[in-house]
CSV table of C-alpha atoms in Angstrom, one decimal:
chain,number,residue,atom,x,y,z
A,1,MET,CA,-9.3,18.8,86.3
A,2,ALA,CA,-8.5,18.5,90.2
A,3,ALA,CA,-6.8,21.8,91.8
A,4,ARG,CA,-3.3,22.2,93.2
A,5,ASN,CA,-2.3,21.1,96.7
A,6,SER,CA,-5.9,19.1,96.9
A,7,LEU,CA,-6.7,15.4,98.0
A,8,ILE,CA,-8.5,13.4,95.2
A,9,ARG,CA,-9.3,9.8,96.7
A,10,VAL,CA,-9.4,7.0,94.1
A,11,PRO,CA,-12.1,4.5,94.6
A,12,PRO,CA,-11.5,0.7,94.6
A,13,PHE,CA,-10.3,-0.9,91.2
A,14,SER,CA,-9.4,2.7,89.7
A,15,TYR,CA,-7.0,4.6,88.1
A,16,LEU,CA,-6.0,8.2,87.2
A,17,HIS,CA,-2.5,9.7,85.4
A,18,ILE,CA,-1.0,12.6,87.2
A,19,LEU,CA,2.0,14.9,85.0
A,20,ASP,CA,4.4,15.9,86.8
A,21,SER,CA,5.5,19.2,85.3
A,22,ASN,CA,9.1,19.1,87.0
A,23,SER,CA,10.0,16.3,85.2
A,24,ASN,CA,7.3,16.0,82.7
A,25,VAL,CA,6.5,12.5,83.6
A,26,THR,CA,3.1,10.7,84.0
A,27,ARG,CA,2.4,8.3,86.4
A,28,LEU,CA,-0.1,5.6,87.4
A,29,GLU,CA,-1.9,5.6,90.7
A,30,THR,CA,-4.6,3.4,91.5
A,31,GLY,CA,-7.4,3.1,93.9
A,32,PRO,CA,-8.4,2.5,96.8
A,33,ALA,CA,-5.5,5.7,97.9
A,34,THR,CA,-5.6,8.8,98.8
A,35,ILE,CA,-3.5,11.2,96.8
A,36,LEU,CA,-2.2,14.8,97.5
A,37,ILE,CA,-1.9,16.4,94.5
A,38,LYS,CA,1.3,19.0,95.0
A,39,GLU,CA,1.7,22.2,93.3
A,40,HIS,CA,3.6,20.8,90.3
A,41,GLU,CA,1.4,18.0,89.6
A,42,ARG,CA,-2.1,17.5,87.9
A,43,VAL,CA,-3.9,15.5,86.6
A,44,VAL,CA,-4.4,14.6,83.5
A,45,LEU,CA,-7.0,11.7,83.6
A,46,GLY,CA,-9.5,10.1,86.1
A,47,PRO,CA,-9.9,8.8,88.1
A,48,GLU,CA,-11.3,6.1,85.6
A,49,LYS,CA,-13.0,2.7,86.3
A,50,MET,CA,-10.2,0.2,85.2
A,51,ILE,CA,-11.4,-2.2,83.0
A,52,VAL,CA,-12.6,-5.4,83.5
A,53,ILE,CA,-13.1,-7.8,80.2
A,54,PRO,CA,-15.4,-10.6,80.7
A,55,PRO,CA,-15.3,-14.2,79.9
A,56,ARG,CA,-15.4,-15.1,75.7
A,57,HIS,CA,-14.9,-10.8,75.6
A,58,TYR,CA,-11.8,-9.1,74.5
A,59,CYS,CA,-10.1,-5.5,74.0
A,60,ILE,CA,-7.5,-4.5,71.2
A,61,VAL,CA,-4.9,-1.9,73.3
A,62,GLU,CA,-2.8,0.5,71.0
A,63,ASN,CA,0.5,0.9,72.5
A,64,PRO,CA,0.9,-1.4,75.3
A,65,VAL,CA,3.4,-1.4,77.9
A,66,VAL,CA,6.6,-3.3,77.7
A,67,ARG,CA,6.0,-6.1,80.2
A,68,GLU,CA,9.0,-8.7,81.6
A,69,TYR,CA,8.2,-12.2,82.5
A,70,THR,CA,10.1,-14.3,84.6
A,71,LYS,CA,10.5,-18.4,83.4
A,72,GLY,CA,8.6,-20.7,86.3
A,73,ALA,CA,6.6,-17.8,87.6
A,74,PRO,CA,3.1,-19.1,88.1
A,75,ALA,CA,0.8,-16.8,85.7
A,76,SER,CA,-3.1,-16.1,85.8
A,77,PRO,CA,-5.2,-17.3,83.5
A,78,HIS,CA,-7.3,-14.1,84.2
A,79,ALA,CA,-4.9,-11.6,84.9
A,80,LEU,CA,-2.1,-9.3,83.0
A,81,ALA,CA,1.1,-11.2,83.7
A,82,GLY,CA,4.9,-10.2,83.9
A,83,VAL,CA,6.6,-7.0,85.4
A,84,VAL,CA,5.9,-3.5,84.0
A,85,VAL,CA,9.4,-2.0,82.8
A,86,MET,CA,10.4,1.3,83.4
A,87,ASP,CA,12.6,3.8,81.9
A,88,LYS,CA,15.3,5.3,83.6
A,89,PHE,CA,12.6,9.2,84.1
A,90,GLY,CA,10.1,6.4,85.7
A,91,GLN,CA,7.7,6.4,83.0
A,92,ALA,CA,6.3,2.8,81.9
A,93,LYS,CA,8.0,1.8,78.5
A,94,LEU,CA,5.5,1.5,75.7
A,95,ARG,CA,5.9,-0.6,72.6
A,96,HIS,CA,4.6,2.3,70.2
A,97,GLY,CA,2.6,1.2,67.1
A,98,ASP,CA,2.1,-2.1,68.0
A,99,PHE,CA,-1.1,-3.8,69.2
A,100,GLU,CA,-1.8,-6.0,72.2
A,101,ILE,CA,-5.1,-8.3,72.2
A,102,ARG,CA,-6.1,-8.7,76.1
A,103,GLU,CA,-9.1,-11.4,76.4
A,104,GLU,CA,-10.5,-13.0,79.3
A,105,ILE,CA,-9.1,-11.0,82.2
A,106,THR,CA,-11.8,-10.9,84.7
A,107,GLU,CA,-9.2,-9.1,87.0
A,108,PRO,CA,-9.4,-5.6,86.7
A,109,PHE,CA,-6.4,-3.8,85.5
A,110,PRO,CA,-5.8,0.1,84.0
A,111,LEU,CA,-4.3,1.7,81.0
A,112,TYR,CA,-1.0,2.7,81.9
A,113,PRO,CA,-0.1,6.7,80.0
A,114,GLY,CA,0.2,6.6,76.7
A,115,GLU,CA,-2.1,3.5,76.0
A,116,ARG,CA,-5.6,3.3,75.2
A,117,ILE,CA,-8.4,0.8,74.1
A,118,GLN,CA,-9.0,0.7,70.2
A,119,GLY,CA,-12.5,0.9,69.0
A,120,SER,CA,-15.1,0.0,71.2
A,121,ASN,CA,-14.3,-0.9,74.8
A,122,ILE,CA,-15.2,-4.7,75.1
A,123,GLN,CA,-15.7,-6.9,72.4
A,124,PRO,CA,-17.0,-10.9,72.6
A,125,PHE,CA,-15.5,-13.3,69.8
A,126,LYS,CA,-16.5,-14.1,66.8
A,127,VAL,CA,-18.5,-17.3,66.8
A,128,VAL,CA,-18.1,-19.0,63.8
A,129,PRO,CA,-21.2,-20.7,63.1
A,130,HIS,CA,-21.5,-24.3,61.0
A,131,ASN,CA,-21.4,-24.4,57.6
A,132,ALA,CA,-19.7,-20.7,57.9
A,133,ALA,CA,-15.8,-19.3,57.2
A,134,LEU,CA,-13.9,-16.3,58.1
A,135,LYS,CA,-11.6,-14.8,55.7
A,136,LEU,CA,-8.0,-14.0,57.9
A,137,CYS,CA,-5.3,-12.2,56.3
A,138,ALA,CA,-1.7,-12.0,57.7
A,139,LEU,CA,-0.5,-8.7,58.5
A,140,ARG,CA,3.0,-9.9,59.3
A,141,ASP,CA,5.1,-12.7,59.0
A,142,PHE,CA,4.0,-15.4,62.4
A,143,GLU,CA,3.5,-19.1,63.2
A,144,ASP,CA,0.0,-19.8,63.4
A,145,THR,CA,-1.0,-22.6,65.9
A,146,THR,CA,-4.5,-24.1,64.3
A,147,PRO,CA,-6.7,-26.9,66.2
A,148,ALA,CA,-5.8,-29.8,63.7
A,149,HIS,CA,-9.6,-30.0,63.1
A,150,ASN,CA,-10.0,-26.5,61.6
A,151,HIS,CA,-7.4,-27.9,59.0
A,152,PRO,CA,-9.4,-27.8,55.8
A,153,LYS,CA,-8.2,-30.9,54.3
A,154,SER,CA,-8.2,-32.6,57.4
A,155,SER,CA,-11.0,-35.1,59.3
A,156,SER,CA,-9.0,-35.1,62.3
A,157,SER,CA,-12.0,-34.0,65.7
A,158,SER,CA,-8.9,-33.9,68.1
A,159,ASN,CA,-7.5,-31.2,70.2
A,160,THR,CA,-3.8,-31.6,68.6
A,161,GLN,CA,-2.1,-28.0,67.5
A,162,VAL,CA,-0.7,-27.5,63.6
A,163,ASN,CA,2.0,-25.5,63.7
A,164,LYS,CA,2.1,-23.4,60.3
A,165,TYR,CA,4.1,-20.5,59.4
A,166,ARG,CA,2.4,-17.5,58.0
A,167,THR,CA,3.7,-15.2,55.5
A,168,ALA,CA,2.5,-11.2,55.3
A,169,GLY,CA,-0.8,-10.7,52.9
A,170,GLU,CA,-1.3,-14.8,53.3
A,171,GLU,CA,-5.2,-15.8,53.0
A,172,TRP,CA,-6.8,-18.7,54.8
A,173,LEU,CA,-10.4,-19.8,56.6
A,174,PHE,CA,-11.1,-20.4,59.8
A,175,TYR,CA,-14.0,-23.3,60.0
A,176,GLY,CA,-16.9,-23.0,62.3
A,177,PRO,CA,-18.4,-24.5,64.2
A,178,ALA,CA,-15.6,-22.9,66.4
A,179,THR,CA,-14.7,-19.7,68.3
A,180,TYR,CA,-12.0,-17.4,66.5
A,181,LYS,CA,-10.0,-16.2,69.0
A,182,PRO,CA,-8.2,-13.1,67.1
A,183,ARG,CA,-4.2,-12.1,66.9
A,184,VAL,CA,-3.0,-8.7,66.3
A,185,GLU,CA,-1.0,-10.8,62.9
A,186,VAL,CA,-4.2,-11.4,61.7
A,187,GLU,CA,-6.8,-9.3,60.2
A,188,VAL,CA,-10.4,-10.7,59.6
A,189,MET,CA,-11.6,-10.1,56.1
A,190,GLU,CA,-15.0,-11.3,56.3
A,191,MET,CA,-17.4,-14.2,57.2
A,192,LYS,CA,-17.9,-16.4,54.5
A,193,HIS,CA,-21.0,-19.0,54.0
A,194,ALA,CA,-21.1,-22.5,52.5
A,195,VAL,CA,-23.5,-22.5,49.3
A,196,THR,CA,-26.5,-24.9,49.5
A,197,ILE,CA,-26.4,-27.3,46.3
A,198,LEU,CA,-29.8,-28.5,45.6
A,199,PRO,CA,-31.0,-31.4,43.7
A,200,ASN,CA,-30.6,-30.7,39.7
A,201,GLN,CA,-28.2,-27.9,40.6
A,202,ALA,CA,-24.3,-27.7,40.5
A,203,LEU,CA,-21.8,-25.3,41.6
A,204,LYS,CA,-19.1,-23.4,39.2
A,205,LEU,CA,-16.0,-22.8,40.8
A,206,GLN,CA,-12.9,-21.3,39.3
A,207,ALA,CA,-9.5,-20.9,40.9
A,208,VAL,CA,-7.7,-17.4,41.5
A,209,ARG,CA,-4.2,-19.3,42.4
A,210,ASP,CA,-2.5,-22.6,41.8
A,211,CYS,CA,-4.1,-24.9,44.5
A,212,THR,CA,-5.3,-28.8,45.5
A,213,ASP,CA,-9.1,-28.8,45.3
A,214,HIS,CA,-11.4,-30.8,48.1
A,215,ARG,CA,-11.0,-34.1,45.8
A,216,GLY,CA,-7.5,-33.6,45.4
A,217,VAL,CA,-7.2,-32.6,41.9
A,218,HIS,CA,-4.7,-30.3,41.1
A,219,ARG,CA,-6.3,-26.8,39.9
A,220,LYS,CA,-4.5,-23.9,38.0
A,221,ALA,CA,-5.0,-20.2,38.2
A,222,GLY,CA,-8.4,-19.4,36.3
A,223,GLU,CA,-9.7,-23.2,35.5
A,224,MET,CA,-12.7,-23.4,36.1
A,225,TRP,CA,-14.8,-26.9,36.9
A,226,LEU,CA,-18.4,-28.2,38.4
A,227,VAL,CA,-19.1,-29.7,41.7
A,228,ARG,CA,-22.2,-31.3,41.5
A,229,GLU,CA,-22.5,-33.3,44.8
A,230,GLU,CA,-25.6,-32.0,46.9
A,231,GLY,CA,-25.7,-30.6,50.1
A,232,ALA,CA,-23.1,-27.1,51.9
A,233,TYR,CA,-20.0,-26.6,50.2
A,234,MET,CA,-17.9,-24.4,51.8
A,235,PRO,CA,-15.0,-22.9,48.9
A,236,LEU,CA,-11.5,-23.1,49.6
A,237,ILE,CA,-9.8,-19.4,49.9
A,238,GLU,CA,-8.2,-20.5,46.6
A,239,GLU,CA,-11.5,-20.8,44.7
A,240,VAL,CA,-14.2,-18.4,43.8
A,241,VAL,CA,-17.9,-18.7,43.0
A,242,VAL,CA,-18.8,-18.4,39.6
A,243,GLU,CA,-22.3,-19.3,39.5
A,244,VAL,CA,-24.7,-21.6,40.7
A,245,VAL,CA,-25.5,-23.5,37.3
A,246,GLN,CA,-29.2,-25.0,37.1
A,247,GLY,CA,-29.5,-28.2,35.6
A,248,ARG,CA,-31.9,-28.6,32.2
A,249,VAL,CA,-35.1,-31.0,32.6
A,250,LEU,CA,-35.6,-32.6,29.2
A,251,SER,CA,-38.9,-34.5,28.2
A,252,ASP,CA,-39.3,-36.5,25.5
A,253,ARG,CA,-40.3,-33.8,23.3
A,254,THR,CA,-37.0,-31.7,23.3
A,255,ALA,CA,-33.6,-31.6,23.5
A,256,LEU,CA,-30.3,-29.6,24.1
A,257,HIS,CA,-28.3,-28.6,21.3
A,258,MET,CA,-24.7,-28.4,23.1
A,259,ARG,CA,-21.2,-27.2,21.3
A,260,GLY,CA,-17.9,-28.1,22.6
A,261,LEU,CA,-15.8,-24.9,23.7
A,262,ARG,CA,-12.7,-27.5,24.3
A,263,THR,CA,-11.6,-31.8,23.7
A,264,PHE,CA,-13.0,-33.4,26.7
A,265,THR,CA,-14.9,-36.4,27.5
A,266,ASP,CA,-18.4,-35.8,28.5
A,267,GLN,CA,-20.3,-36.6,31.1
A,268,PHE,CA,-21.7,-40.1,29.5
A,269,GLY,CA,-18.2,-40.9,28.5
A,270,ARG,CA,-18.2,-39.3,25.1
A,271,ASP,CA,-14.8,-37.6,23.8
A,272,ARG,CA,-15.9,-34.7,22.2
A,273,LYS,CA,-13.6,-31.8,19.7
A,274,ARG,CA,-13.5,-28.9,20.3
A,275,GLY,CA,-16.6,-26.8,18.3
A,276,GLU,CA,-18.3,-30.0,17.9
A,277,GLU,CA,-21.9,-29.7,18.2
A,278,TRP,CA,-24.3,-32.6,19.2
A,279,LEU,CA,-27.7,-33.5,20.8
A,280,TYR,CA,-28.6,-34.9,24.4
A,281,THR,CA,-31.8,-36.3,24.5
A,282,SER,CA,-34.2,-37.7,27.7
A,283,ALA,CA,-32.5,-41.0,26.2
A,284,ASP,CA,-29.0,-39.8,27.9
A,285,SER,CA,-30.6,-38.6,30.5
A,286,GLU,CA,-33.8,-36.9,32.0
A,287,THR,CA,-31.8,-33.5,34.0
A,288,ILE,CA,-28.5,-32.2,32.0
A,289,ILE,CA,-26.2,-29.8,33.9
A,290,PRO,CA,-23.9,-28.5,31.2
A,291,SER,CA,-20.3,-28.5,32.2
A,292,VAL,CA,-17.6,-25.8,32.1
A,293,ASN,CA,-16.6,-27.5,28.4
A,294,GLU,CA,-19.8,-27.1,26.7
A,295,GLU,CA,-22.0,-24.5,25.8
A,296,VAL,CA,-26.0,-24.9,25.4
A,297,VAL,CA,-27.0,-23.4,22.2
A,298,GLY,CA,-30.4,-23.6,22.2
A,299,GLU,CA,-33.6,-25.9,22.9
A,300,VAL,CA,-34.7,-28.0,19.9
A,301,SER,CA,-38.4,-29.2,19.4
A,302,LEU,CA,-39.5,-32.6,18.5
A,303,VAL,CA,-40.7,-32.9,14.7
A,304,THR,CA,-43.9,-35.2,14.4
A,305,LEU,CA,-44.9,-36.4,10.8
A,306,GLY,CA,-48.0,-38.0,10.4
A,307,PRO,CA,-48.2,-41.4,8.6
A,308,ARG,CA,-49.7,-39.2,5.1
A,309,GLU,CA,-46.8,-36.5,5.6
A,310,TYR,CA,-43.4,-36.4,4.3
A,311,CYS,CA,-40.5,-33.9,4.5
A,312,VAL,CA,-37.4,-33.1,2.9
A,313,LEU,CA,-33.7,-32.7,5.3
A,314,GLU,CA,-31.3,-30.4,4.1
A,315,ASN,CA,-27.4,-30.7,5.0
A,316,PRO,CA,-29.0,-34.4,6.6
A,317,VAL,CA,-26.1,-36.2,9.0
A,318,ASP,CA,-24.6,-39.0,8.1
A,319,ASP,CA,-26.0,-41.8,10.4
A,320,ALA,CA,-22.8,-44.1,10.4
A,321,THR,CA,-20.3,-40.7,11.0
A,322,GLY,CA,-22.1,-38.4,12.9
A,323,ARG,CA,-21.1,-35.7,10.2
A,324,PRO,CA,-23.8,-33.1,8.5
A,325,GLN,CA,-23.1,-33.6,4.2
A,326,PRO,CA,-23.4,-29.9,3.4
A,327,GLY,CA,-25.9,-29.6,0.6
A,328,GLY,CA,-27.2,-33.0,0.7
A,329,ARG,CA,-30.5,-33.7,1.2
A,330,LYS,CA,-32.7,-36.7,2.6
A,331,LEU,CA,-36.5,-37.6,2.3
A,332,VAL,CA,-38.4,-38.6,5.5
A,333,ARG,CA,-41.9,-40.0,5.6
A,334,GLY,CA,-44.1,-40.3,8.3
A,335,GLU,CA,-45.5,-42.1,10.9
A,336,CYS,CA,-42.1,-40.9,13.1
A,337,ARG,CA,-40.9,-38.3,15.1
A,338,PHE,CA,-37.1,-37.0,15.3
A,339,PHE,CA,-34.9,-34.5,16.4
A,340,LEU,CA,-33.4,-31.9,13.9
A,341,LYS,CA,-29.5,-32.4,14.5
A,342,PRO,CA,-26.8,-29.7,14.8
A,343,GLY,CA,-26.7,-28.2,10.8
A,344,GLU,CA,-30.1,-30.2,9.7
A,345,ARG,CA,-32.6,-27.9,8.2
A,346,LEU,CA,-36.3,-28.9,8.1
A,347,GLY,CA,-38.4,-28.1,4.9
A,348,GLN,CA,-42.0,-27.6,4.4
A,349,VAL,CA,-44.4,-30.5,5.5
A,350,GLN,CA,-46.2,-31.7,3.0
A,351,ASN,CA,-49.0,-34.3,2.6
A,352,VAL,CA,-48.7,-37.1,0.3
A,353,LEU,CA,-50.0,-37.0,-3.1
A,354,VAL,CA,-53.5,-38.9,-2.9
A,355,LEU,CA,-54.9,-39.8,-6.7
A,356,GLY,CA,-58.2,-40.4,-7.4
A,357,ALA,CA,-59.3,-42.7,-10.3
A,358,GLU,CA,-59.8,-40.1,-12.8
A,359,GLU,CA,-56.7,-37.8,-11.9
A,360,MET,CA,-52.9,-38.0,-13.3
A,361,LEU,CA,-50.0,-36.4,-12.3
A,362,GLN,CA,-47.6,-35.2,-14.9
A,363,VAL,CA,-43.8,-35.1,-13.5
A,364,MET,CA,-40.5,-34.7,-14.7
A,365,ALA,CA,-36.7,-36.0,-13.9
A,366,LEU,CA,-34.4,-33.7,-12.3
A,367,GLU,CA,-31.6,-35.9,-11.5
A,368,PRO,CA,-30.7,-39.5,-13.2
A,369,PHE,CA,-32.4,-42.3,-11.2
A,370,GLU,CA,-33.6,-45.7,-11.1
A,371,ASP,CA,-37.3,-46.1,-10.4
A,372,VAL,CA,-40.3,-48.6,-10.7
A,373,ASP,CA,-43.0,-47.7,-13.3
A,374,THR,CA,-46.2,-47.5,-11.5
A,375,THR,CA,-48.0,-49.5,-14.2
A,376,THR,CA,-45.6,-52.5,-15.2
A,377,GLY,CA,-43.8,-52.6,-12.0
A,378,ALA,CA,-40.2,-52.9,-13.7
A,379,ARG,CA,-36.9,-50.7,-12.9
A,380,VAL,CA,-37.2,-48.3,-15.6
A,381,VAL,CA,-33.8,-46.1,-15.7
A,382,ARG,CA,-35.3,-42.0,-16.0
A,383,ARG,CA,-32.5,-39.5,-17.7
A,384,PRO,CA,-33.1,-35.4,-16.7
A,385,GLY,CA,-35.7,-34.1,-18.5
A,386,THR,CA,-37.7,-37.4,-19.1
A,387,ARG,CA,-41.4,-37.0,-18.6
A,388,TRP,CA,-43.9,-39.5,-17.8
A,389,THR,CA,-47.4,-39.6,-16.0
A,390,ILE,CA,-48.9,-40.9,-13.0
A,391,THR,CA,-52.4,-42.2,-13.0
A,392,GLY,CA,-54.6,-43.0,-9.8
A,393,PRO,CA,-55.7,-44.4,-7.7
A,394,ARG,CA,-52.8,-44.4,-5.8
A,395,GLU,CA,-50.6,-42.4,-3.0
A,396,TYR,CA,-47.8,-40.8,-4.9
A,397,LEU,CA,-44.5,-39.3,-2.6
A,398,PRO,CA,-42.3,-37.8,-5.6
A,399,PRO,CA,-39.0,-38.7,-4.9
A,400,LEU,CA,-36.0,-36.6,-4.3
A,401,GLU,CA,-35.0,-36.2,-8.3
A,402,VAL,CA,-38.6,-35.8,-9.7
A,403,LYS,CA,-40.5,-32.6,-10.0
A,404,VAL,CA,-44.4,-32.6,-10.0
A,405,ILE,CA,-45.0,-30.4,-13.3
A,406,GLY,CA,-48.7,-30.6,-12.7
A,407,LYS,CA,-51.9,-32.5,-12.0
A,408,HIS,CA,-55.1,-33.3,-14.3
A,409,VAL,CA,-58.3,-34.5,-14.0
A,410,ALA,CA,-59.9,-37.0,-17.1
A,411,PRO,CA,-62.3,-34.7,-19.1
A,412,ILE,CA,-63.9,-38.0,-20.7
A,413,LYS,CA,-64.8,-40.5,-17.6
A,414,VAL,CA,-66.8,-43.4,-17.6
A,415,GLU,CA,-66.9,-44.7,-14.0
A,416,ALA,CA,-70.1,-47.3,-14.8
A,417,MET,CA,-66.7,-49.1,-17.2
A,418,ASN,CA,-63.9,-47.6,-15.1
A,419,LEU,CA,-62.9,-45.8,-18.1
A,420,TYR,CA,-61.2,-42.5,-18.2
A,421,VAL,CA,-59.6,-40.9,-20.9
A,422,PHE,CA,-56.4,-38.4,-20.8
A,423,PRO,CA,-56.0,-36.2,-23.5
A,424,HIS,CA,-52.2,-36.7,-23.8
A,425,GLN,CA,-52.4,-40.3,-24.4
A,426,ILE,CA,-54.2,-40.1,-27.8
A,427,SER,CA,-54.4,-37.8,-30.9
A,428,LEU,CA,-57.0,-35.2,-31.2
A,429,ALA,CA,-58.9,-37.5,-33.8
A,430,ALA,CA,-59.1,-40.9,-31.6
A,431,TRP,CA,-60.1,-38.2,-29.3
A,432,LEU,CA,-62.8,-37.0,-30.9
A,433,ALA,CA,-63.8,-40.3,-31.6
A,434,VAL,CA,-63.4,-41.8,-28.4
A,435,ALA,CA,-65.4,-38.5,-27.3
A,436,VAL,CA,-68.6,-39.9,-30.0
A,437,VAL,CA,-68.7,-43.6,-28.7
A,438,VAL,CA,-68.9,-42.4,-24.8
A,439,LEU,CA,-71.3,-40.0,-26.0
A,440,ALA,CA,-73.7,-42.3,-27.5
A,441,ILE,CA,-73.1,-44.7,-24.5
A,442,MET,CA,-74.0,-42.8,-22.0
A,443,LEU,CA,-77.3,-41.6,-24.2
A,444,ASN,CA,-78.4,-45.7,-24.4
């Protein structure tokens, strides 16, 4: 603080504030000058260097002075325009509680009493790179002037301006590549970057309010959808990224078990109902990206049956209607490969019964069905509880209506004569007689 009745030399491009104790008015003095400080005056600030704002920089001034502009007066783009308005006491009028942005003013200027710079002194303009955008929010109602090429749904590259009235609380995006010049009516929320969609990926989006997406489709608040186009995607201000959906690669040995979350038409043009279940295989596509209307229940592995294998499917799906048959069964014999459809259950994989010449199967019918006699080839109606035998040599695949009671080996056999005798085929006396004859033949 300078002593009273002293001289203060103010260098060029400097300023100071002097308080008059008699009138309580603070005035601004700028250099170069030599100022005599009177007894009732004192220096409250300075001398300070004037402020210079280089190109592509700005500062925010709190409580800026009121300026009066004259129509038709030429204004320099690098200097403050207008005349400062003074009150009746000779002190500069201030816009208390307001802010003013001063940008690219290379001509030095002082701060009037009451003015101060918010935050750091000088800040560079924000440069918004390609595939990025600034999220902005309006602090008060104002008319925004945006270049046409920065409008989200415009493909124009001209420098024409688009006027849009903004209301307090409204949010929007300022797209790059561009330089953003701040306004006191606007708050910069954050810098958003585009999401890169790689091959075999999709972007799941959700609308936070009713909007029209980049394809021109109207979306309601809460609705979700996928963007499948590869490349960089910048979500609109009404959209939020839920997740990046990774595609599932299908081979000839795997399938996807799907379930519909709502009624829709899938990516292959098939109508699906809510709750319906189905399979996607490599025959549909090598890569499946599930939509928002379906969910992946699990992955299904391929079932392979060899030439001498068979299995029983429970709750098989009707090929004509595509619907499962609860309680039904289906016999499947190899050689084949298939996927279990939703709702089907696989029984134990078993081998086809191979009978030798000296072997015999005793079987029983569990349900009425029409059978073919293995000996005569005639058609026979089997009733529940009926028992019969199957003799070798042959392969035998038990039908679903048949139960195998046991397997027997002939106790008396003459392979040279192709003679095999089973106990149940003859009476005990005949069996003993045959045994004696066979024994005599063998001894001779």
